[in-house]
Coordinates of C-alpha atoms and ligand atoms in Angstrom, one line a residue:
M1 CA 3.8 10.8 27.8
N2 CA 6.7 13.2 28.0
K3 CA 6.2 16.8 27.0
E4 CA 8.9 17.4 24.5
N5 CA 9.4 19.1 21.1
W6 CA 10.3 16.8 18.3
N7 CA 10.7 17.5 14.5
S8 CA 10.2 14.3 12.6
V9 CA 10.1 13.6 8.9
A10 CA 7.9 11.0 7.2
I11 CA 9.1 9.5 3.9
D12 CA 5.8 8.1 2.6
C13 CA 6.1 6.3 -0.8
G14 CA 2.8 5.0 -2.3
N15 CA 2.4 3.4 -5.7
S16 CA 1.1 6.7 -7.1
S17 CA 2.9 9.3 -5.2
I18 CA 6.0 10.0 -3.1
R19 CA 5.5 12.4 -0.1
V20 CA 7.8 13.9 2.3
V21 CA 6.0 15.3 5.3
V22 CA 7.5 17.2 8.3
G23 CA 5.9 16.9 11.7
E24 CA 6.4 19.3 14.6
Y25 CA 5.3 17.8 17.8
D26 CA 5.1 20.4 20.7
G27 CA 4.2 18.0 23.5
E28 CA 0.5 18.5 22.9
K29 CA -0.1 18.5 19.2
L30 CA 1.5 17.3 16.0
R31 CA 1.5 19.9 13.3
T32 CA 2.3 18.5 9.8
T33 CA 3.5 20.1 6.5
L34 CA 3.7 18.4 3.2
V35 CA 7.1 19.7 2.0
R36 CA 7.5 17.6 -1.2
Q37 CA 5.2 15.5 -3.3
M38 CA 6.0 13.8 -6.6
G39 CA 3.5 11.7 -8.7
H40 CA 5.0 8.5 -10.0
K41 CA 4.0 5.3 -11.6
E42 CA 5.4 2.0 -12.9
I43 CA 7.3 2.4 -16.2
Q44 CA 7.3 -0.1 -19.0
I45 CA 10.5 -0.8 -21.0
N46 CA 10.5 -3.6 -23.5
G47 CA 7.7 -5.4 -21.9
C48 CA 9.1 -5.2 -18.3
W49 CA 7.7 -2.9 -15.6
F50 CA 10.1 -0.9 -13.4
W51 CA 10.0 1.7 -10.6
D52 CA 12.2 4.7 -11.1
I53 CA 14.0 4.4 -7.8
L54 CA 16.5 7.1 -8.5
A55 CA 13.8 9.7 -9.1
I56 CA 12.2 8.6 -5.9
F57 CA 15.4 8.9 -4.0
N58 CA 16.0 12.3 -5.5
C59 CA 12.5 13.5 -4.4
I60 CA 13.4 12.3 -0.9
K61 CA 16.6 14.2 -0.9
E62 CA 14.8 17.4 -2.0
G63 CA 12.2 16.8 0.6
L64 CA 14.7 16.5 3.4
R65 CA 16.3 19.7 2.3
E66 CA 12.9 21.4 2.4
A67 CA 12.0 19.9 5.7
Y68 CA 15.2 21.2 7.2
A69 CA 14.5 24.7 5.8
R70 CA 11.2 24.6 7.5
V71 CA 12.1 23.4 11.0
G72 CA 15.8 24.3 11.3
H73 CA 16.6 21.0 12.9
I74 CA 15.4 17.5 12.0
H75 CA 15.4 15.1 15.0
S76 CA 14.5 11.9 13.1
A77 CA 13.1 10.4 9.9
G78 CA 11.1 7.3 9.2
I79 CA 10.4 5.5 5.9
S80 CA 7.3 3.6 4.8
T81 CA 6.5 2.4 1.3
W82 CA 4.4 -0.1 -0.6
G83 CA 5.2 -3.7 0.1
I84 CA 6.6 -6.8 -1.8
D85 CA 9.0 -5.1 -4.3
Y86 CA 12.7 -5.1 -3.8
G87 CA 16.1 -4.1 -5.1
L88 CA 19.3 -6.2 -5.3
L89 CA 22.7 -5.0 -4.3
G90 CA 25.7 -6.6 -5.9
E91 CA 29.5 -6.5 -5.6
G92 CA 30.6 -3.3 -3.9
E93 CA 27.0 -2.7 -2.8
L94 CA 26.1 -1.4 -6.2
L95 CA 22.4 -1.4 -7.0
L96 CA 22.2 -4.1 -9.7
A97 CA 19.2 -2.6 -11.7
N98 CA 16.1 -0.5 -11.3
P99 CA 13.8 -2.4 -9.0
L100 CA 11.0 -4.2 -10.8
C101 CA 7.3 -3.6 -10.2
H102 CA 5.0 -6.4 -9.0
R103 CA 2.8 -5.9 -12.1
N104 CA 5.2 -8.0 -14.2
S105 CA 4.2 -11.6 -14.9
F106 CA 7.2 -13.2 -13.0
G107 CA 5.2 -13.7 -9.8
E108 CA 2.4 -15.6 -11.6
E109 CA 5.1 -17.8 -13.2
G110 CA 6.5 -18.6 -9.7
L111 CA 3.1 -19.2 -8.1
S112 CA 1.4 -21.2 -10.8
A113 CA 3.7 -24.2 -10.2
L114 CA 2.2 -24.7 -6.7
T115 CA -0.7 -27.1 -5.9
A116 CA -3.5 -26.1 -3.5
E117 CA -1.9 -28.2 -0.8
E118 CA 1.4 -26.6 -1.2
R119 CA -0.2 -23.1 -1.0
R120 CA -1.9 -24.2 2.2
E121 CA 1.5 -25.4 3.6
L122 CA 3.1 -22.1 2.7
F123 CA 0.2 -20.2 4.4
D124 CA 0.7 -22.4 7.6
Q125 CA 4.4 -21.6 7.6
T126 CA 4.1 -17.9 7.2
G127 CA 0.5 -16.8 7.9
I128 CA 0.6 -15.1 4.5
H129 CA -1.9 -15.9 1.7
C130 CA 0.0 -17.1 -1.5
D131 CA -0.4 -14.2 -4.0
K132 CA 1.5 -13.9 -7.2
I133 CA 2.7 -10.4 -6.2
N134 CA 4.5 -11.7 -3.1
T135 CA 8.3 -11.3 -3.1
V136 CA 9.0 -15.0 -2.9
F137 CA 7.1 -15.7 -6.1
Q138 CA 8.5 -12.7 -7.9
I139 CA 12.0 -14.0 -7.0
L140 CA 11.2 -17.5 -8.5
G141 CA 10.2 -16.0 -11.9
Y142 CA 13.0 -13.4 -11.8
R143 CA 15.9 -15.7 -11.2
R144 CA 14.7 -18.1 -14.0
R145 CA 14.7 -15.2 -16.4
F146 CA 17.7 -13.3 -15.2
P147 CA 20.0 -15.9 -13.6
V148 CA 23.1 -13.7 -14.0
F149 CA 21.6 -10.8 -12.0
W150 CA 20.3 -13.2 -9.4
R151 CA 23.7 -15.0 -9.0
N152 CA 25.5 -11.7 -8.5
A153 CA 23.1 -10.4 -5.8
K154 CA 24.7 -10.0 -2.4
A155 CA 21.7 -8.4 -0.7
L156 CA 18.0 -8.2 -1.3
L157 CA 16.4 -5.1 0.2
L158 CA 12.6 -4.4 0.2
I159 CA 11.8 -0.8 -1.0
P160 CA 11.9 0.9 2.5
D161 CA 15.0 -1.0 3.4
L162 CA 16.7 0.0 0.1
L163 CA 15.8 3.7 0.7
N164 CA 17.1 3.4 4.3
Y165 CA 20.3 1.9 2.9
F166 CA 20.6 4.8 0.4
L167 CA 20.2 7.2 3.3
T168 CA 22.2 5.6 6.0
G169 CA 24.4 2.8 4.5
E170 CA 22.8 0.3 6.9
K171 CA 21.0 -2.8 5.9
N172 CA 18.1 -3.9 8.1
T173 CA 14.4 -4.3 7.9
D174 CA 11.2 -4.4 10.0
T175 CA 8.6 -7.0 10.6
S176 CA 5.8 -5.3 8.7
I177 CA 7.6 -4.9 5.4
V178 CA 9.3 -8.2 5.5
S179 CA 6.0 -10.0 6.2
T180 CA 4.8 -8.9 2.7
S181 CA 7.6 -11.0 1.2
Q182 CA 6.2 -14.4 2.4
L183 CA 9.8 -15.2 3.5
F184 CA 8.8 -14.5 7.1
D185 CA 6.8 -16.4 9.7
V186 CA 4.4 -13.9 11.3
T187 CA 3.6 -16.2 14.2
A188 CA 7.2 -16.8 15.2
G189 CA 8.2 -13.2 14.3
N190 CA 11.2 -14.5 12.4
Y191 CA 12.4 -15.4 8.9
A192 CA 10.7 -18.7 7.8
A193 CA 13.7 -21.0 7.4
G194 CA 11.6 -23.6 5.7
I195 CA 10.6 -21.3 2.8
F196 CA 14.2 -20.3 2.1
K197 CA 15.1 -24.0 2.0
R198 CA 12.2 -25.1 -0.1
F199 CA 12.9 -22.5 -2.8
D200 CA 16.6 -22.6 -2.4
I201 CA 17.0 -18.9 -1.5
D202 CA 20.1 -17.9 0.4
P203 CA 18.8 -16.5 3.8
D204 CA 21.9 -14.3 4.0
L205 CA 20.5 -12.1 1.2
L206 CA 17.9 -10.7 3.7
P207 CA 19.0 -8.2 6.4
P208 CA 18.4 -8.5 10.1
L209 CA 15.3 -7.0 11.8
C210 CA 15.3 -3.7 13.6
P211 CA 12.5 -3.3 16.2
H212 CA 10.1 -0.4 15.9
G213 CA 11.3 2.7 17.8
K214 CA 15.0 1.7 17.5
V215 CA 17.5 3.4 15.2
R216 CA 18.0 1.9 11.7
G217 CA 21.0 4.1 10.9
T218 CA 22.2 7.7 10.8
L219 CA 22.2 9.9 7.7
R220 CA 25.3 9.4 5.7
P221 CA 27.9 12.2 6.3
E222 CA 28.1 12.8 2.5
L223 CA 24.3 13.4 2.4
V224 CA 24.6 15.8 5.4
A225 CA 27.2 17.7 3.4
E226 CA 25.4 17.5 0.0
L227 CA 22.0 18.7 1.4
G228 CA 23.4 21.2 3.9
I229 CA 21.2 19.7 6.7
N230 CA 21.9 18.3 10.2
S231 CA 22.6 14.6 10.8
F232 CA 19.7 12.6 12.3
P233 CA 18.7 9.0 12.9
V234 CA 16.4 7.1 10.7
V235 CA 14.0 5.4 13.2
S236 CA 12.4 2.0 12.6
V237 CA 8.7 2.5 11.9
P238 CA 6.4 0.2 10.1
G239 CA 8.1 0.0 6.7
H240 CA 4.9 -1.2 5.1
D241 CA 2.6 1.7 4.5
T242 CA -0.5 -0.2 5.4
A243 CA 0.9 -1.0 8.9
A244 CA 2.0 2.7 9.3
A245 CA -1.5 3.9 8.2
V246 CA -3.3 1.5 10.6
A247 CA -1.2 2.9 13.5
A248 CA -2.8 6.3 12.8
I249 CA -6.4 5.1 12.9
P250 CA -8.2 7.2 15.6
T251 CA -9.8 4.4 17.7
D252 CA -11.4 4.5 21.0
S253 CA -9.3 2.6 23.5
G254 CA -9.7 -1.2 23.3
E255 CA -11.3 -1.1 19.8
K256 CA -9.5 -3.3 17.3
P257 CA -10.0 -1.2 14.2
L258 CA -11.8 -2.5 11.1
F259 CA -10.3 -0.6 8.2
I260 CA -9.9 0.0 4.5
S261 CA -6.6 1.5 3.6
S262 CA -7.7 3.0 0.3
G263 CA -5.0 3.9 -2.3
T264 CA -3.7 2.3 -5.4
W265 CA -4.4 -1.0 -3.6
S266 CA -7.2 -1.4 -1.1
L267 CA -6.3 -3.3 2.0
I268 CA -9.4 -4.4 3.9
G269 CA -8.8 -5.8 7.3
V270 CA -8.8 -5.7 11.1
E271 CA -6.0 -5.2 13.6
L272 CA -5.5 -8.2 15.9
P273 CA -3.1 -8.8 18.8
K274 CA -1.7 -11.9 17.1
P275 CA -2.0 -13.8 13.8
M276 CA -4.9 -16.0 12.9
V277 CA -3.6 -19.0 11.0
N278 CA -6.3 -21.6 10.4
A279 CA -8.3 -23.3 7.7
K280 CA -11.1 -20.8 7.6
V281 CA -8.8 -17.8 7.2
F282 CA -6.9 -19.7 4.4
Q283 CA -10.2 -20.5 2.7
L284 CA -11.3 -16.8 2.8
G285 CA -8.0 -15.8 1.2
L286 CA -7.1 -13.5 4.1
T287 CA -3.5 -12.7 5.0
N288 CA -1.8 -12.0 8.3
E289 CA 0.6 -9.1 7.8
A290 CA 2.7 -7.8 10.6
G291 CA 1.5 -4.5 11.9
A292 CA 3.0 -1.8 14.2
L293 CA 4.6 -2.9 17.5
G294 CA 3.8 -6.6 17.3
T295 CA 0.2 -6.4 16.2
T296 CA -1.2 -8.2 13.2
T297 CA -3.3 -6.8 10.4
L298 CA -5.5 -9.6 9.1
L299 CA -6.5 -8.4 5.7
K300 CA -7.4 -8.9 2.1
N301 CA -5.1 -7.4 -0.4
S302 CA -7.6 -6.2 -3.0
V303 CA -7.5 -4.1 -6.1
G304 CA -8.2 -0.5 -5.2
L305 CA -8.1 2.7 -7.1
F306 CA -5.5 1.4 -9.5
I307 CA -8.3 0.8 -12.1
A308 CA -9.4 4.4 -11.8
Q309 CA -5.8 5.6 -12.0
R310 CA -5.3 3.7 -15.2
L311 CA -8.6 5.0 -16.7
R312 CA -7.6 8.5 -15.9
Q313 CA -4.2 8.1 -17.6
E314 CA -5.9 6.5 -20.5
F315 CA -8.5 9.2 -20.9
G316 CA -5.6 11.6 -21.0
G317 CA -7.2 14.5 -19.2
V318 CA -9.7 15.0 -22.1
S319 CA -13.3 14.5 -21.3
E320 CA -15.4 17.0 -23.2
E321 CA -18.7 15.5 -22.1
Y322 CA -18.5 16.9 -18.6
S323 CA -15.7 19.5 -19.0
P324 CA -16.8 21.6 -22.0
G325 CA -14.4 24.4 -21.3
G326 CA -11.2 22.6 -20.6
K327 CA -9.1 19.5 -20.8
T328 CA -8.2 19.2 -17.2
A329 CA -11.3 17.9 -15.5
I330 CA -10.4 14.2 -15.7
E331 CA -6.9 15.0 -14.3
D332 CA -8.5 16.1 -11.1
W333 CA -10.1 13.5 -8.8
N334 CA -12.5 16.1 -7.3
S335 CA -14.0 16.8 -10.8
I336 CA -14.3 13.1 -11.6
V337 CA -16.2 12.4 -8.4
A338 CA -18.3 15.5 -8.8
G339 CA -19.1 14.5 -12.4
I340 CA -20.8 11.4 -11.1
K341 CA -24.1 12.9 -10.0
S342 CA -26.3 10.3 -8.5
V343 CA -25.6 7.5 -6.0
G344 CA -28.5 5.2 -6.7
R345 CA -28.6 1.8 -8.3
P346 CA -25.4 0.7 -10.0
T347 CA -25.1 1.0 -13.8
G348 CA -22.6 -1.8 -14.2
I349 CA -20.6 -4.1 -12.0
I350 CA -17.2 -5.8 -12.5
D351 CA -15.1 -8.0 -10.2
P352 CA -12.1 -5.6 -9.7
N353 CA -10.0 -8.6 -8.5
D354 CA -10.5 -10.4 -11.8
P355 CA -7.0 -11.0 -13.3
V356 CA -8.1 -9.1 -16.4
F357 CA -7.7 -5.8 -14.5
F358 CA -4.2 -6.6 -13.1
N359 CA -2.3 -4.8 -15.8
P360 CA -4.2 -4.7 -19.1
P361 CA -3.0 -2.7 -22.1
S362 CA -6.3 -0.8 -22.0
M363 CA -8.3 -0.5 -18.8
R364 CA -11.3 0.9 -20.7
E365 CA -11.2 -2.1 -23.1
A366 CA -10.9 -4.5 -20.1
I367 CA -14.0 -3.0 -18.4
S368 CA -16.0 -2.9 -21.7
T369 CA -15.2 -6.5 -22.4
Y370 CA -16.1 -7.6 -18.9
L371 CA -19.4 -5.8 -19.1
R372 CA -20.2 -7.2 -22.6
R373 CA -19.4 -10.8 -21.5
S374 CA -21.5 -10.5 -18.4
G375 CA -24.5 -9.2 -20.4
Q376 CA -24.4 -5.7 -19.0
R377 CA -24.7 -2.4 -20.8
Q378 CA -21.7 -0.3 -21.8
P379 CA -20.9 2.9 -20.1
A380 CA -22.1 5.8 -22.3
R381 CA -19.5 8.4 -21.3
E382 CA -15.9 8.3 -19.9
I383 CA -17.2 9.4 -16.5
D384 CA -19.5 6.4 -16.4
Y385 CA -16.5 4.0 -16.4
F386 CA -15.5 5.6 -13.0
R387 CA -19.0 5.0 -11.7
V388 CA -18.7 1.3 -12.6
V389 CA -15.3 1.1 -10.8
Y390 CA -16.5 2.8 -7.6
D391 CA -19.7 0.7 -7.3
S392 CA -17.7 -2.4 -8.0
L393 CA -15.0 -1.6 -5.4
A394 CA -17.6 -0.9 -2.7
L395 CA -19.2 -4.2 -3.5
S396 CA -15.9 -6.1 -3.3
Y397 CA -15.2 -4.3 0.1
R398 CA -18.5 -5.6 1.4
A399 CA -17.6 -9.2 0.6
V400 CA -14.4 -8.9 2.7
V401 CA -16.1 -7.1 5.6
E402 CA -18.6 -10.0 5.6
S403 CA -15.8 -12.5 5.7
L404 CA -14.3 -10.7 8.7
T405 CA -17.7 -10.5 10.3
D406 CA -18.1 -14.3 9.8
L407 CA -14.9 -14.8 11.7
G408 CA -16.4 -12.8 14.6
I409 CA -13.6 -10.2 14.5
A410 CA -15.2 -7.3 12.7
T411 CA -17.1 -5.2 15.2
G412 CA -17.7 -1.5 15.3
D413 CA -17.2 1.2 12.8
L414 CA -15.4 0.8 9.4
H415 CA -12.5 3.2 9.1
I416 CA -11.4 4.3 5.7
I417 CA -8.0 5.9 5.5
G418 CA -5.5 7.0 2.8
G419 CA -5.8 9.1 -0.3
G420 CA -8.9 7.2 -1.6
C421 CA -10.9 8.3 1.5
Q422 CA -11.2 11.7 -0.2
N423 CA -13.7 10.1 -2.5
H424 CA -16.9 10.9 -0.7
L425 CA -19.0 9.0 -3.2
L426 CA -17.1 5.8 -2.6
N427 CA -17.3 6.4 1.2
Q428 CA -21.0 6.7 1.0
I429 CA -21.5 3.7 -1.3
T430 CA -19.3 1.7 1.1
A431 CA -21.4 2.8 4.1
D432 CA -24.6 1.9 2.3
L433 CA -23.4 -1.5 1.1
T434 CA -21.7 -2.7 4.2
G435 CA -24.4 -1.4 6.5
R436 CA -21.7 0.0 8.7
R437 CA -21.0 3.5 10.0
V438 CA -18.0 4.6 8.1
V439 CA -15.4 6.8 9.8
V440 CA -13.2 8.5 7.2
G441 CA -9.7 9.8 7.8
P442 CA -7.0 10.6 8.1
V443 CA -6.2 11.0 4.5
E444 CA -2.4 11.1 5.2
A445 CA -2.6 8.1 7.5
T446 CA 0.7 6.7 6.5
S447 CA 2.6 9.9 7.1
L448 CA 0.9 10.5 10.4
G449 CA 1.6 6.9 11.5
V450 CA 5.3 7.3 10.6
L451 CA 5.6 10.6 12.4
A452 CA 3.9 9.4 15.5
M453 CA 5.8 6.1 15.5
E454 CA 9.1 8.0 15.4
L455 CA 8.2 9.5 18.8
L456 CA 8.8 6.0 20.3
H457 CA 12.6 6.6 19.8
P458 CA 12.9 9.5 22.3
G459 CA 10.3 7.9 24.6
I460 CA 7.7 10.6 23.9
A461 CA 5.3 7.8 23.0
S462 CA 5.6 4.5 24.8
D463 CA 3.0 2.2 23.1
L464 CA 0.5 2.0 20.2
A465 CA -2.2 3.8 22.2
A466 CA 0.1 6.7 22.7
V467 CA 1.1 6.7 19.0
R468 CA -2.6 6.8 18.0
K469 CA -3.2 9.6 20.4
V470 CA -0.5 11.8 18.9
A471 CA -1.6 11.0 15.3
A472 CA -5.2 11.9 16.3
T473 CA -4.1 15.4 17.1
A474 CA -3.2 16.0 13.5
G475 CA -5.8 14.1 11.5
T476 CA -9.3 15.0 10.7
R477 CA -12.3 12.6 10.5
E478 CA -15.7 12.5 9.0
V479 CA -18.6 10.1 9.5
Y480 CA -20.9 8.5 6.9
E481 CA -24.0 6.8 8.1
S482 CA -25.2 3.8 6.2
R483 CA -28.5 4.6 4.3
G484 CA -28.9 1.0 3.2
R485 CA -30.2 2.1 -0.2
W486 CA -29.1 -0.9 -2.3
D487 CA -31.1 -4.0 -2.7
N488 CA -28.4 -6.6 -2.8
P489 CA -26.5 -6.2 -6.1
V490 CA -24.1 -9.0 -6.9
I491 CA -20.9 -9.1 -9.0
P492 CA -21.8 -10.8 -12.3
E493 CA -19.3 -13.2 -13.8
A494 CA -17.7 -12.2 -17.1
G495 CA -17.9 -15.7 -18.5
G496 CA -15.7 -16.8 -21.5
Ligands
LIG501 P1 -0.9 5.5 -2.9 O1 -0.4 5.6 -1.5 O2 -1.1 4.1 -3.4 O3 0.0 6.3 -3.9 P2 -3.0 7.3 -2.1 O4 -3.3 6.9 -0.8 O5 -2.2 8.5 -2.4 O6 -2.3 6.1 -3.0 O7 -4.4 7.4 -2.9 C1 -4.4 7.8 -4.3 C2 -5.8 7.7 -4.8 O8 -6.7 8.5 -4.0 C3 -6.0 8.1 -6.2 O9 -5.8 7.1 -7.1 C4 -7.4 8.7 -6.2 O10 -8.3 7.7 -6.7 C5 -7.7 9.0 -4.8 N1 -7.8 10.4 -4.6 C6 -6.8 11.3 -4.4 N2 -7.3 12.6 -4.2 C7 -8.7 12.5 -4.3 C8 -9.7 13.4 -4.3 N3 -9.5 14.7 -4.1 N4 -11.0 13.0 -4.5 C9 -11.3 11.7 -4.7 N5 -10.3 10.7 -4.7 C10 -9.0 11.1 -4.6

């Protein structure tokens, strides 16, 4: 590894917050500073859910300004976001509308027409599990409802690709983000021509691939002038935040990390050198997403802390039961976790992946109804709803870890990364239930993965092991031993 100074910027867009992080690598250590953070969420207008892409881009611009103020010269930037959602550019490269959020029903409309055999065929052609949120199914529902917009689209850009286009004017993508679309064959490492043909989607709408470590584009001159910062390249890093985060897992050499990337979604999986496309993987509902530098992340895309996020929004920051003096306790995740005193037997269990929790008008109601229908007792206080959610998530994680174990590929420690790994209660329950030693951190795995992957461009890092080594100089980790306290709880079905 070369000894060189490099100031990189990570643009890390999750479903619940946008972060701009600056990294200063001095040849030995990566020092990181969060220079801008903005909470955000999907916004409903007239029954349709959108992302506020302009507010996101504005936050990125402000973040770049602040990054420059901190380091004096930015050498490169990289962008990583949630997967599957996209924006359309029309005539004159104009953004046709605010990008839609995958929590609309369009994807379900697209997917429901497929038989089990057809789903298997699509899995074989792409390596990706058919899921209603995948871009291809969102497109099918969208173009039926909004044919005029669809007909006028000249380019379809997934969220990191759209943000890269805003920043540089270049249209390209990377394997990790495009694999989430299910328009891509992860085994061949190329667009899946058969899928475009089958669904009559113009392949020219999608941009070409840019390999990791190469330059995706250079900051537009007008942005250089507007922001008063230096020009720099945007480097191709894993555009999908899961892939970037996995690249920052501190593993011992040779270990293929078993992980839970814990945020709004929880991605539970294992890094592999190549995809696993077979009947068993299909049956288990696992998906082969493209990871960093040609790796595969075989994972289950599972509901994560979204349910807790919605509860917190719904309870509106007021929870007198455990915050007698103020109205802020439930706005703060630390207080919520601290409010749940004991980690013993569960009080109630739901299946977090049940469709009733996908986007209900009231999360509290959805949980209550599920518990009632499955003959369980109701949570007494607001805080008890969170306890139900955390126990249930850990139990759902265990099921996936067991699937991966059955495939003979889940060995070693379980790494939990991302914002959700700050929840020490959930970490401990997960360790207890899976019977695994849980290694927690880094919290900012996506940002660290992006910053370290950018070092491929100047040749400071040459491979994934080197990227991980750099990321490990900045992240912290903590270990939870399994106490094996639970005696086999199962997820009860909610019935009719
Ligand atoms: P995303 O990338 O999807 O926006 P993050 O990785 O930022 O998500 O994780 C956000 C989640 O992390 C929140 O929904 C919350 O449940 C959890 N979280 C954040 N901070 C804490 C904390 N201090 N204690 C416990 N949980 C936390």
